[in-house]
Short mmCIF file of C-alpha atoms in Angstrom, two decimals:
data_model
loop_
_atom_site.label_atom_id
_atom_site.label_comp_id
_atom_site.label_asym_id
_atom_site.label_seq_id
_atom_site.Cartn_x
_atom_site.Cartn_y
_atom_site.Cartn_z
CA MET A 1 -20.18 -1.20 14.92
CA ALA A 2 -23.89 -0.54 14.95
CA ASP A 3 -24.27 -1.93 18.43
CA ALA A 4 -21.06 -0.40 19.77
CA THR A 5 -21.84 3.19 18.59
CA ALA A 6 -25.31 2.93 20.10
CA ALA A 7 -23.83 1.79 23.49
CA ALA A 8 -21.28 4.56 23.41
CA GLY A 9 -23.87 7.29 22.71
CA VAL A 10 -22.68 8.27 19.23
CA GLU A 11 -25.22 10.57 17.69
CA ARG A 12 -24.59 10.00 13.90
CA LEU A 13 -22.92 7.62 11.52
CA ILE A 14 -21.82 8.59 8.04
CA TYR A 15 -20.94 5.64 5.70
CA LEU A 16 -19.44 5.91 2.31
CA GLY A 17 -20.41 2.99 0.16
CA GLY A 18 -20.91 2.09 -3.50
CA LEU A 19 -23.47 2.78 -6.13
CA GLY A 20 -25.24 -0.16 -7.86
CA GLU A 21 -28.91 -1.04 -8.26
CA ASP A 22 -30.29 -4.31 -6.89
CA SER A 23 -30.02 -7.00 -9.51
CA PRO A 24 -29.11 -10.78 -9.78
CA ASP A 25 -25.80 -9.91 -11.49
CA LEU A 26 -24.70 -7.20 -8.98
CA SER A 27 -21.14 -7.97 -8.09
CA GLU A 28 -20.17 -9.47 -4.74
CA HIS A 29 -18.13 -6.41 -3.93
CA LEU A 30 -21.02 -3.98 -4.48
CA ARG A 31 -23.48 -6.34 -2.66
CA SER A 32 -21.19 -6.43 0.38
CA ARG A 33 -21.00 -2.60 0.52
CA LYS A 34 -24.79 -2.49 0.38
CA GLU A 35 -25.12 -5.06 2.98
CA VAL A 36 -22.80 -3.01 5.39
CA ALA A 37 -25.21 -0.05 4.93
CA GLU A 38 -28.22 -2.18 5.76
CA ILE A 39 -26.58 -3.55 8.90
CA LEU A 40 -25.64 -0.07 10.09
CA GLU A 41 -29.09 1.28 9.30
CA SER A 42 -30.69 -1.56 11.35
CA GLY A 43 -29.15 0.02 14.52
CA LYS A 44 -30.36 2.75 16.70
CA VAL A 45 -27.84 5.52 15.49
CA PRO A 46 -29.08 7.47 12.53
CA VAL A 47 -26.95 6.73 9.39
CA THR A 48 -26.17 8.87 6.42
CA PHE A 49 -25.40 6.54 3.54
CA LEU A 50 -23.32 8.10 0.62
CA ARG A 51 -23.26 5.97 -2.53
CA ALA A 52 -20.37 6.71 -4.91
CA ALA A 53 -18.97 5.19 -8.05
CA VAL A 54 -15.28 5.48 -9.02
CA ILE A 55 -13.50 7.99 -6.89
CA LEU A 56 -10.76 9.88 -8.78
CA GLY A 57 -7.84 10.85 -6.65
CA SER A 58 -4.12 10.21 -6.32
CA GLY A 59 -3.34 7.22 -4.29
CA SER A 60 -6.72 5.42 -4.67
CA ALA A 61 -6.66 1.85 -6.05
CA SER A 62 -9.13 2.73 -8.77
CA PHE A 63 -7.08 5.64 -9.99
CA GLU A 64 -3.76 3.74 -9.75
CA MET A 65 -5.23 0.90 -11.77
CA LEU A 66 -6.44 3.30 -14.32
CA ARG A 67 -3.13 5.15 -14.38
CA TYR A 68 -0.87 2.12 -14.88
CA LEU A 69 -3.04 0.34 -17.38
CA THR A 70 -3.32 3.42 -19.51
CA GLU A 71 0.41 4.36 -19.32
CA ARG A 72 1.90 0.89 -19.80
CA ILE A 73 -0.48 -0.77 -22.43
CA PRO A 74 -1.09 1.29 -25.73
CA ILE A 75 -3.17 -1.63 -27.15
CA MET A 76 -5.24 -3.47 -24.63
CA THR A 77 -7.79 -6.25 -24.88
CA THR A 78 -10.49 -5.73 -22.28
CA PRO A 79 -13.69 -7.25 -21.06
CA THR A 80 -16.85 -5.79 -22.52
CA TRP A 81 -17.50 -3.91 -19.22
CA VAL A 82 -15.09 -1.28 -20.60
CA ARG A 83 -18.25 0.23 -22.30
CA THR A 84 -20.38 0.17 -19.03
CA PRO A 85 -21.59 3.65 -18.06
CA CYS A 86 -20.24 5.17 -14.80
CA GLN A 87 -20.40 8.54 -12.92
CA PRO A 88 -17.01 9.09 -11.35
CA ILE A 89 -16.49 11.73 -8.57
CA ALA A 90 -13.41 13.66 -7.58
CA ILE A 91 -11.95 12.99 -4.02
CA ARG A 92 -12.20 16.66 -3.36
CA ASN A 93 -16.01 16.63 -3.84
CA VAL A 94 -16.28 13.39 -1.74
CA LEU A 95 -14.46 14.94 1.18
CA GLU A 96 -16.69 18.13 0.87
CA TYR A 97 -19.85 15.92 1.07
CA LEU A 98 -18.48 14.14 4.10
CA LYS A 99 -17.68 17.42 5.79
CA GLY A 100 -21.11 18.76 4.75
CA CYS A 101 -22.95 15.74 6.23
CA LEU A 102 -21.26 16.48 9.57
CA GLU A 103 -22.42 20.10 9.47
CA ASN A 104 -26.02 19.48 8.09
CA GLU A 105 -28.29 17.62 10.39
CA LYS A 106 -30.88 17.30 7.58
CA THR A 107 -28.67 14.60 6.07
CA ALA A 108 -29.19 12.24 9.05
CA GLY A 109 -31.01 9.00 8.45
CA ARG A 110 -30.90 9.38 4.60
CA ARG A 111 -29.37 7.86 1.58
CA PHE A 112 -27.71 9.99 -1.16
CA ASP A 113 -26.14 9.17 -4.55
CA ILE A 114 -23.03 11.34 -5.08
CA GLY A 115 -21.32 11.75 -8.47
CA GLY A 116 -19.50 14.18 -10.58
CA PRO A 117 -20.94 16.14 -13.56
CA ASP A 118 -19.80 13.54 -16.15
CA ILE A 119 -21.37 10.20 -17.14
CA LEU A 120 -19.09 8.26 -19.41
CA THR A 121 -17.81 4.77 -20.12
CA TYR A 122 -14.58 3.39 -18.70
CA GLU A 123 -13.19 3.33 -22.23
CA SER A 124 -13.76 7.13 -22.41
CA LEU A 125 -12.09 7.47 -18.95
CA ILE A 126 -8.95 5.65 -20.23
CA GLN A 127 -8.85 7.88 -23.34
CA LEU A 128 -9.43 11.02 -21.04
CA TYR A 129 -6.47 9.96 -18.88
CA ALA A 130 -4.23 9.38 -21.95
CA GLU A 131 -4.98 12.90 -23.18
CA GLU A 132 -4.21 14.50 -19.79
CA ALA A 133 -1.01 12.42 -19.44
CA GLY A 134 0.17 13.46 -22.91
CA LEU A 135 -0.10 9.91 -24.26
CA SER A 136 -1.23 8.75 -27.70
CA LYS A 137 -4.84 7.53 -28.00
CA ARG A 138 -5.11 4.02 -26.69
CA THR A 139 -6.42 1.10 -28.80
CA ILE A 140 -9.13 -0.67 -26.77
CA ILE A 141 -10.54 -4.05 -28.09
CA PRO A 142 -13.47 -5.33 -25.99
CA VAL A 143 -13.94 -9.19 -25.99
CA ASN A 144 -16.25 -11.48 -24.26
CA VAL A 145 -13.85 -14.16 -23.14
CA LEU A 146 -12.00 -12.36 -20.33
CA SER A 147 -13.31 -13.19 -16.94
CA PRO A 148 -12.75 -11.04 -13.87
CA ARG A 149 -10.23 -13.66 -12.63
CA LEU A 150 -8.14 -13.43 -15.80
CA SER A 151 -8.45 -9.62 -15.90
CA SER A 152 -7.45 -9.28 -12.28
CA TRP A 153 -4.25 -11.46 -12.84
CA TRP A 154 -3.42 -9.26 -15.98
CA VAL A 155 -3.71 -6.17 -13.70
CA HIS A 156 -1.63 -7.89 -11.07
CA LEU A 157 1.17 -8.41 -13.52
CA VAL A 158 1.32 -5.02 -15.19
CA THR A 159 0.33 -2.73 -12.34
CA PRO A 160 1.17 -2.47 -8.61
CA ILE A 161 -2.42 -3.52 -7.68
CA PRO A 162 -2.51 -7.14 -6.33
CA SER A 163 -5.08 -9.47 -7.88
CA ALA A 164 -6.83 -9.80 -4.53
CA ILE A 165 -7.69 -6.06 -4.72
CA ALA A 166 -8.01 -5.81 -8.48
CA ARG A 167 -10.65 -8.64 -8.86
CA PRO A 168 -13.39 -7.08 -6.69
CA LEU A 169 -12.79 -3.77 -8.41
CA ILE A 170 -12.91 -5.29 -11.84
CA ASP A 171 -15.95 -7.49 -11.01
CA GLY A 172 -17.85 -4.32 -9.88
CA LEU A 173 -17.10 -2.52 -13.25
CA LYS A 174 -19.69 -4.72 -15.02
CA ASN A 175 -22.55 -3.09 -13.28
CA PRO A 176 -23.77 0.48 -14.38
CA VAL A 177 -23.07 2.96 -11.57
CA VAL A 178 -24.96 6.08 -12.27
CA CYS A 179 -26.70 8.47 -9.78
CA LYS A 180 -30.42 7.96 -9.69
CA GLU A 181 -31.05 11.08 -7.69
CA ASN A 182 -29.16 14.29 -6.89
CA SER A 183 -30.96 15.69 -3.75
CA ILE A 184 -27.60 16.10 -1.92
CA ARG A 185 -26.52 18.81 -4.26
CA GLU A 186 -29.31 21.09 -2.78
CA LEU A 187 -28.26 20.35 0.89
CA ILE A 188 -24.54 20.58 0.34
CA PRO A 189 -23.89 22.88 -2.71
CA GLN A 190 -20.45 22.85 -4.12
CA GLU A 191 -18.65 23.14 -7.44
CA LEU A 192 -18.48 19.66 -8.88
CA ILE A 193 -15.11 18.87 -10.56
CA THR A 194 -15.12 17.19 -13.95
CA CYS A 195 -13.29 13.91 -14.76
CA ARG A 196 -10.74 15.82 -16.74
CA GLN A 197 -10.02 18.25 -13.82
CA ALA A 198 -9.85 15.40 -11.38
CA ILE A 199 -7.36 13.43 -13.36
CA ARG A 200 -5.35 16.60 -13.89
CA PHE A 201 -5.26 17.36 -10.12
CA ALA A 202 -4.35 13.69 -9.42
CA LEU A 203 -1.52 13.68 -11.95
CA GLN A 204 -0.09 16.85 -10.53
CA ARG A 205 0.04 15.28 -7.02
CA VAL A 206 1.75 12.17 -8.50
CA ARG A 207 4.27 14.18 -10.42
CA GLN A 208 5.08 16.40 -7.45
CA GLN A 209 5.44 13.30 -5.24
CA CYS A 210 2.87 14.76 -2.85
CA VAL A 211 0.52 11.81 -2.45
CA GLU A 212 -0.49 12.06 1.22
CA THR A 213 -2.32 8.77 1.38
CA CYS A 214 -2.27 5.58 -0.65
CA TRP A 215 -4.30 2.49 -1.13
CA SER A 216 -1.24 0.36 -0.16
CA ASP A 217 -1.03 1.97 3.25
CA ALA A 218 -4.61 1.08 4.20
CA GLY A 219 -5.56 -1.47 6.85
CA PRO A 220 -4.27 -2.25 10.42
CA LEU A 221 -0.57 -2.75 10.92
CA GLN A 222 -0.14 -6.37 12.06
CA VAL A 223 2.81 -6.58 14.34
CA PRO A 224 4.11 -10.18 14.74
CA GLU A 225 4.35 -11.22 18.35
CA TRP A 226 7.91 -12.53 18.03
CA THR A 227 9.27 -9.11 17.02
CA GLN A 228 8.20 -7.79 20.40
CA CYS A 229 9.56 -10.49 22.54
CA GLY A 230 12.88 -8.81 23.37
CA ASP A 231 15.04 -10.96 25.53
CA ALA A 232 12.26 -13.41 26.28
CA GLY A 233 12.04 -16.50 24.05
CA TYR A 234 9.72 -17.64 21.44
CA ALA A 235 7.93 -20.81 22.35
CA GLY A 236 10.31 -23.38 21.03
CA GLY A 237 11.10 -21.50 17.89
CA THR A 238 14.36 -20.20 16.62
CA ILE A 239 14.82 -16.74 15.23
CA TYR A 240 17.63 -16.57 12.68
CA GLU A 241 19.72 -13.39 12.53
CA CYS A 242 22.26 -11.87 10.28
CA GLY A 243 23.92 -8.53 11.27
CA TYR A 244 26.41 -6.23 9.70
CA ARG A 245 27.84 -2.85 10.85
CA ALA A 246 30.09 -0.17 9.61
CA VAL A 247 31.46 3.11 11.00
CA ILE A 248 30.87 6.06 8.65
CA GLU A 249 32.72 9.37 8.97
CA ALA A 250 29.43 11.42 8.83
CA SER A 251 26.95 12.90 11.15
CA ILE A 252 24.01 10.84 12.26
CA GLN A 253 21.60 13.14 10.36
CA ASP A 254 23.41 12.72 7.10
CA VAL A 255 23.29 8.93 7.40
CA TRP A 256 19.60 9.00 8.49
CA ASP A 257 18.76 11.19 5.45
CA ARG A 258 19.97 8.43 3.18
CA ILE A 259 18.30 5.66 5.09
CA GLN A 260 14.77 7.22 4.94
CA THR A 261 14.93 7.59 1.21
CA ILE A 262 15.58 3.93 0.55
CA GLY A 263 13.40 1.92 -1.81
CA GLY A 264 11.14 3.26 -4.48
CA GLU A 265 12.93 5.25 -7.22
CA THR A 266 16.13 5.33 -5.04
CA GLY A 267 16.46 1.52 -4.92
CA TRP A 268 18.34 -0.35 -2.25
CA TYR A 269 21.82 0.95 -2.86
CA PHE A 270 23.29 -2.42 -3.87
CA ALA A 271 22.44 -5.27 -6.10
CA ASP A 272 19.21 -3.55 -7.27
CA PHE A 273 18.95 -6.07 -10.10
CA LEU A 274 18.59 -8.92 -7.55
CA TRP A 275 16.04 -6.90 -5.64
CA ARG A 276 13.99 -6.56 -8.84
CA VAL A 277 14.30 -10.21 -9.60
CA ARG A 278 13.05 -11.02 -6.07
CA GLY A 279 10.15 -8.65 -6.66
CA ALA A 280 9.27 -10.24 -10.02
CA MET A 281 9.30 -13.70 -8.40
CA ASP A 282 7.00 -12.46 -5.68
CA ARG A 283 4.57 -10.99 -8.20
CA MET A 284 4.48 -14.30 -10.15
CA VAL A 285 3.32 -16.13 -7.06
CA GLY A 286 0.66 -13.45 -6.25
CA GLY A 287 2.73 -11.24 -3.91
CA VAL A 288 2.95 -7.51 -3.85
CA GLY A 289 6.43 -7.25 -5.48
CA LEU A 290 8.44 -4.08 -5.69
CA ARG A 291 5.87 -2.08 -7.75
CA ARG A 292 4.13 -0.50 -4.84
CA GLY A 293 7.17 1.80 -4.42
CA ARG A 294 6.70 4.24 -1.67
CA ARG A 295 4.11 7.06 -0.84
CA ASP A 296 6.65 9.82 -0.67
CA ALA A 297 10.15 10.08 -2.02
CA VAL A 298 11.57 11.45 1.24
CA GLU A 299 9.14 11.16 4.15
CA LEU A 300 8.44 7.83 5.79
CA MET A 301 5.74 7.07 8.36
CA VAL A 302 4.93 4.04 10.43
CA GLY A 303 2.58 1.88 8.40
CA ASP A 304 3.86 3.00 5.01
CA ALA A 305 4.31 0.50 2.25
CA LEU A 306 7.91 0.43 0.98
CA ASP A 307 8.34 -1.86 -2.07
CA PHE A 308 7.54 -5.31 -0.58
CA TRP A 309 8.22 -4.12 2.92
CA ARG A 310 6.14 -2.19 5.43
CA VAL A 311 7.45 0.40 7.97
CA LEU A 312 6.83 -1.48 11.29
CA ASP A 313 8.55 1.02 13.62
CA MET A 314 10.64 4.20 13.28
CA ASP A 315 12.47 6.42 15.71
CA ALA A 316 14.21 9.08 13.65
CA PRO A 317 17.09 9.39 13.36
CA LEU A 318 18.11 6.23 15.30
CA ASN A 319 16.04 3.24 14.03
CA LEU A 320 13.98 1.98 11.08
CA LYS A 321 12.23 -1.47 11.31
CA LEU A 322 10.80 -3.05 8.20
CA LEU A 323 8.43 -6.03 8.01
CA ALA A 324 8.58 -8.17 4.92
CA GLU A 325 5.21 -8.60 3.05
CA MET A 326 6.50 -10.68 0.12
CA LYS A 327 5.53 -14.43 -0.05
CA LEU A 328 7.92 -16.19 2.30
CA PRO A 329 8.04 -19.52 4.25
CA GLY A 330 8.23 -17.53 7.38
CA GLU A 331 8.35 -13.89 8.77
CA ALA A 332 11.19 -11.56 8.03
CA LEU A 333 12.33 -8.25 9.57
CA MET A 334 14.94 -5.85 8.39
CA GLU A 335 16.26 -3.09 10.73
CA PHE A 336 18.57 -0.11 10.27
CA ARG A 337 20.17 1.08 13.65
CA VAL A 338 22.17 4.27 13.81
CA HIS A 339 24.49 5.02 16.75
CA PRO A 340 26.33 8.34 17.01
CA LEU A 341 30.00 8.01 17.95
CA GLY A 342 30.84 11.70 17.88
CA LYS A 343 30.13 14.82 15.98
CA ASP A 344 30.85 13.39 12.51
CA ARG A 345 31.18 9.77 13.20
CA THR A 346 28.32 7.33 13.07
CA GLU A 347 27.90 3.49 13.43
CA LEU A 348 25.27 2.09 11.05
CA GLN A 349 24.04 -1.44 11.73
CA LEU A 350 21.91 -3.53 9.39
CA LEU A 351 20.09 -6.44 10.93
CA SER A 352 18.00 -9.15 9.33
CA ARG A 353 15.82 -11.47 11.43
CA PHE A 354 13.69 -14.37 10.18
CA LEU A 355 11.24 -16.71 11.91
CA PRO A 356 10.98 -19.81 9.64
CA ARG A 357 7.69 -21.64 8.99
CA GLY A 358 8.51 -25.41 9.07
CA LEU A 359 11.29 -27.15 7.26
CA TRP A 360 11.00 -25.04 4.04
CA GLY A 361 11.56 -21.95 6.13
CA MET A 362 14.81 -23.31 7.42
CA VAL A 363 15.89 -24.26 4.03
CA TYR A 364 15.14 -20.93 2.62
CA TRP A 365 17.17 -19.16 5.24
CA TYR A 366 20.22 -21.22 4.82
CA ALA A 367 20.04 -21.30 0.97
CA LEU A 368 19.96 -17.47 0.90
CA TYR A 369 22.34 -16.88 3.79
CA PRO A 370 25.49 -16.32 1.61
CA PHE A 371 23.62 -13.82 -0.54
CA HIS A 372 22.42 -11.93 2.53
CA GLN A 373 25.92 -11.62 3.64
CA TRP A 374 27.13 -10.26 0.40
CA ILE A 375 24.09 -7.97 -0.08
CA TYR A 376 24.04 -6.43 3.37
CA ALA A 377 27.75 -5.66 3.35
CA GLY A 378 27.40 -4.08 -0.04
CA MET A 379 24.38 -2.06 1.12
CA LEU A 380 26.38 -0.50 3.85
CA LYS A 381 29.26 0.47 1.63
CA ARG A 382 27.06 1.98 -1.09
CA LEU A 383 24.90 3.73 1.52
CA ALA A 384 28.14 5.39 2.86
CA LEU A 385 29.10 6.27 -0.67
CA SER A 386 25.71 7.97 -1.23
CA VAL A 387 26.42 10.12 1.85
CA GLY A 388 29.77 11.13 0.32
CA ARG A 389 31.80 10.17 3.33
CA PRO A 390 34.33 7.39 3.85
CA VAL A 391 33.83 4.16 5.76
CA SER A 392 36.50 4.04 8.54
CA LYS A 393 35.66 0.64 9.85
CA GLY A 394 33.86 -2.44 8.40
CA PRO A 395 31.51 -3.57 7.15
CA ASP A 396 31.83 -6.63 9.48
CA ARG A 397 29.63 -9.15 11.07
CA PHE A 398 28.22 -8.60 14.55
CA SER A 399 25.88 -10.61 16.86
CA PRO A 400 23.11 -8.59 18.39
CA GLN A 401 22.95 -8.97 22.19
CA ARG A 402 19.76 -10.88 22.46
CA GLN A 403 18.53 -14.43 23.11
CA HIS A 404 17.90 -16.41 19.92
CA GLN A 405 15.40 -18.64 21.68
CA CYS A 406 12.54 -17.44 23.86
CA ARG A 407 9.32 -18.50 25.42
CA ILE A 408 6.12 -16.49 25.17
CA ASN A 409 4.33 -15.58 28.40
CA PRO A 410 1.25 -17.76 28.38
CA ILE A 411 -0.74 -14.88 29.78
CA ALA A 412 0.30 -12.69 26.76
CA LYS A 413 -0.41 -15.55 24.35
CA SER A 414 -4.03 -15.78 25.65
CA GLY A 415 -4.51 -12.06 24.93
CA LYS A 416 -4.84 -11.02 28.68
CA SER A 417 -3.01 -7.95 30.02
CA GLN A 418 0.30 -8.48 31.76
#
């Protein structure tokens, strides 16, 4: 990044990293964020390095971990880091500092600590959240025997945050993260929001289901090559498919409105108990499970997390393609296709595609195939019922018009343009 920005003629870089003083016990997570700053600062482009502790805002991993732990566990045994001092900052203040750095050239080439007006312990932060959420005071028992690994697995089991994300966050909580200087307050003056206010704002967004961004939607969307191959074949591999369709006496928009609200609080319209069991099994082996829910109760966007799926592609109101992110011996895709047959007549197709990984992948597909048939047919019936219109035909099986075996173009496989 440092070399590329210099070559491209970029004038400034602004990096949001983490607080934490140099010490032998500084967590790997905080060390890595500090190392990123040092690498960027070694380049030719002036860097503004903003150092923050916990950022309080709806959708952030730190806030979601705080929210679920406090709401679900009235009596908790925690590591001793629960009494480590920290200086959280509200997301609104962070965004204002980022914007201010763009507008104020005096911030170029400098490091700044950014924090809110409160310095408190994580124990106090938990109790503050409980007060704002209308919960009883939490009983917190610090002990010395809980390691970051054990703590992260506990977080994994009782919150939507996977252990892979929880562990570096928890490991970093052992280090005091308090601002050592506040010079940025003179360059970019603003009203600093207290922790109580920040939690109140975040809870309002959650209750109103207006969380615009979420930790679970972060990162690049990895599109498996086999999902793009169309009528060409996958090199020697077999893509298994199961498709069902039904004709519903309803408009295409009415059907689409029900499709795009699937998952989360709405559920999957049929056999929700089995979906929950599958989600629980996934969590037990380190997967994401169903607890991620969805970012918004109605709106969907490409890249959104949807329980243990991710929105891979969407063409409203005709197509929704979901990529499975649960632990599987292969890669799975579920697709909803909507075809208008008239003013108030619509064909809804539900297609499952699976690329197995080795023998266990094939065993997995055939073992669950009867359940897939039952569940997908039931989903189409219940989805039509939720629209309030009858099914005039189906659900019945159908075979998509595509080749089951394909071979990847060797040029495409090497990464060259076609």
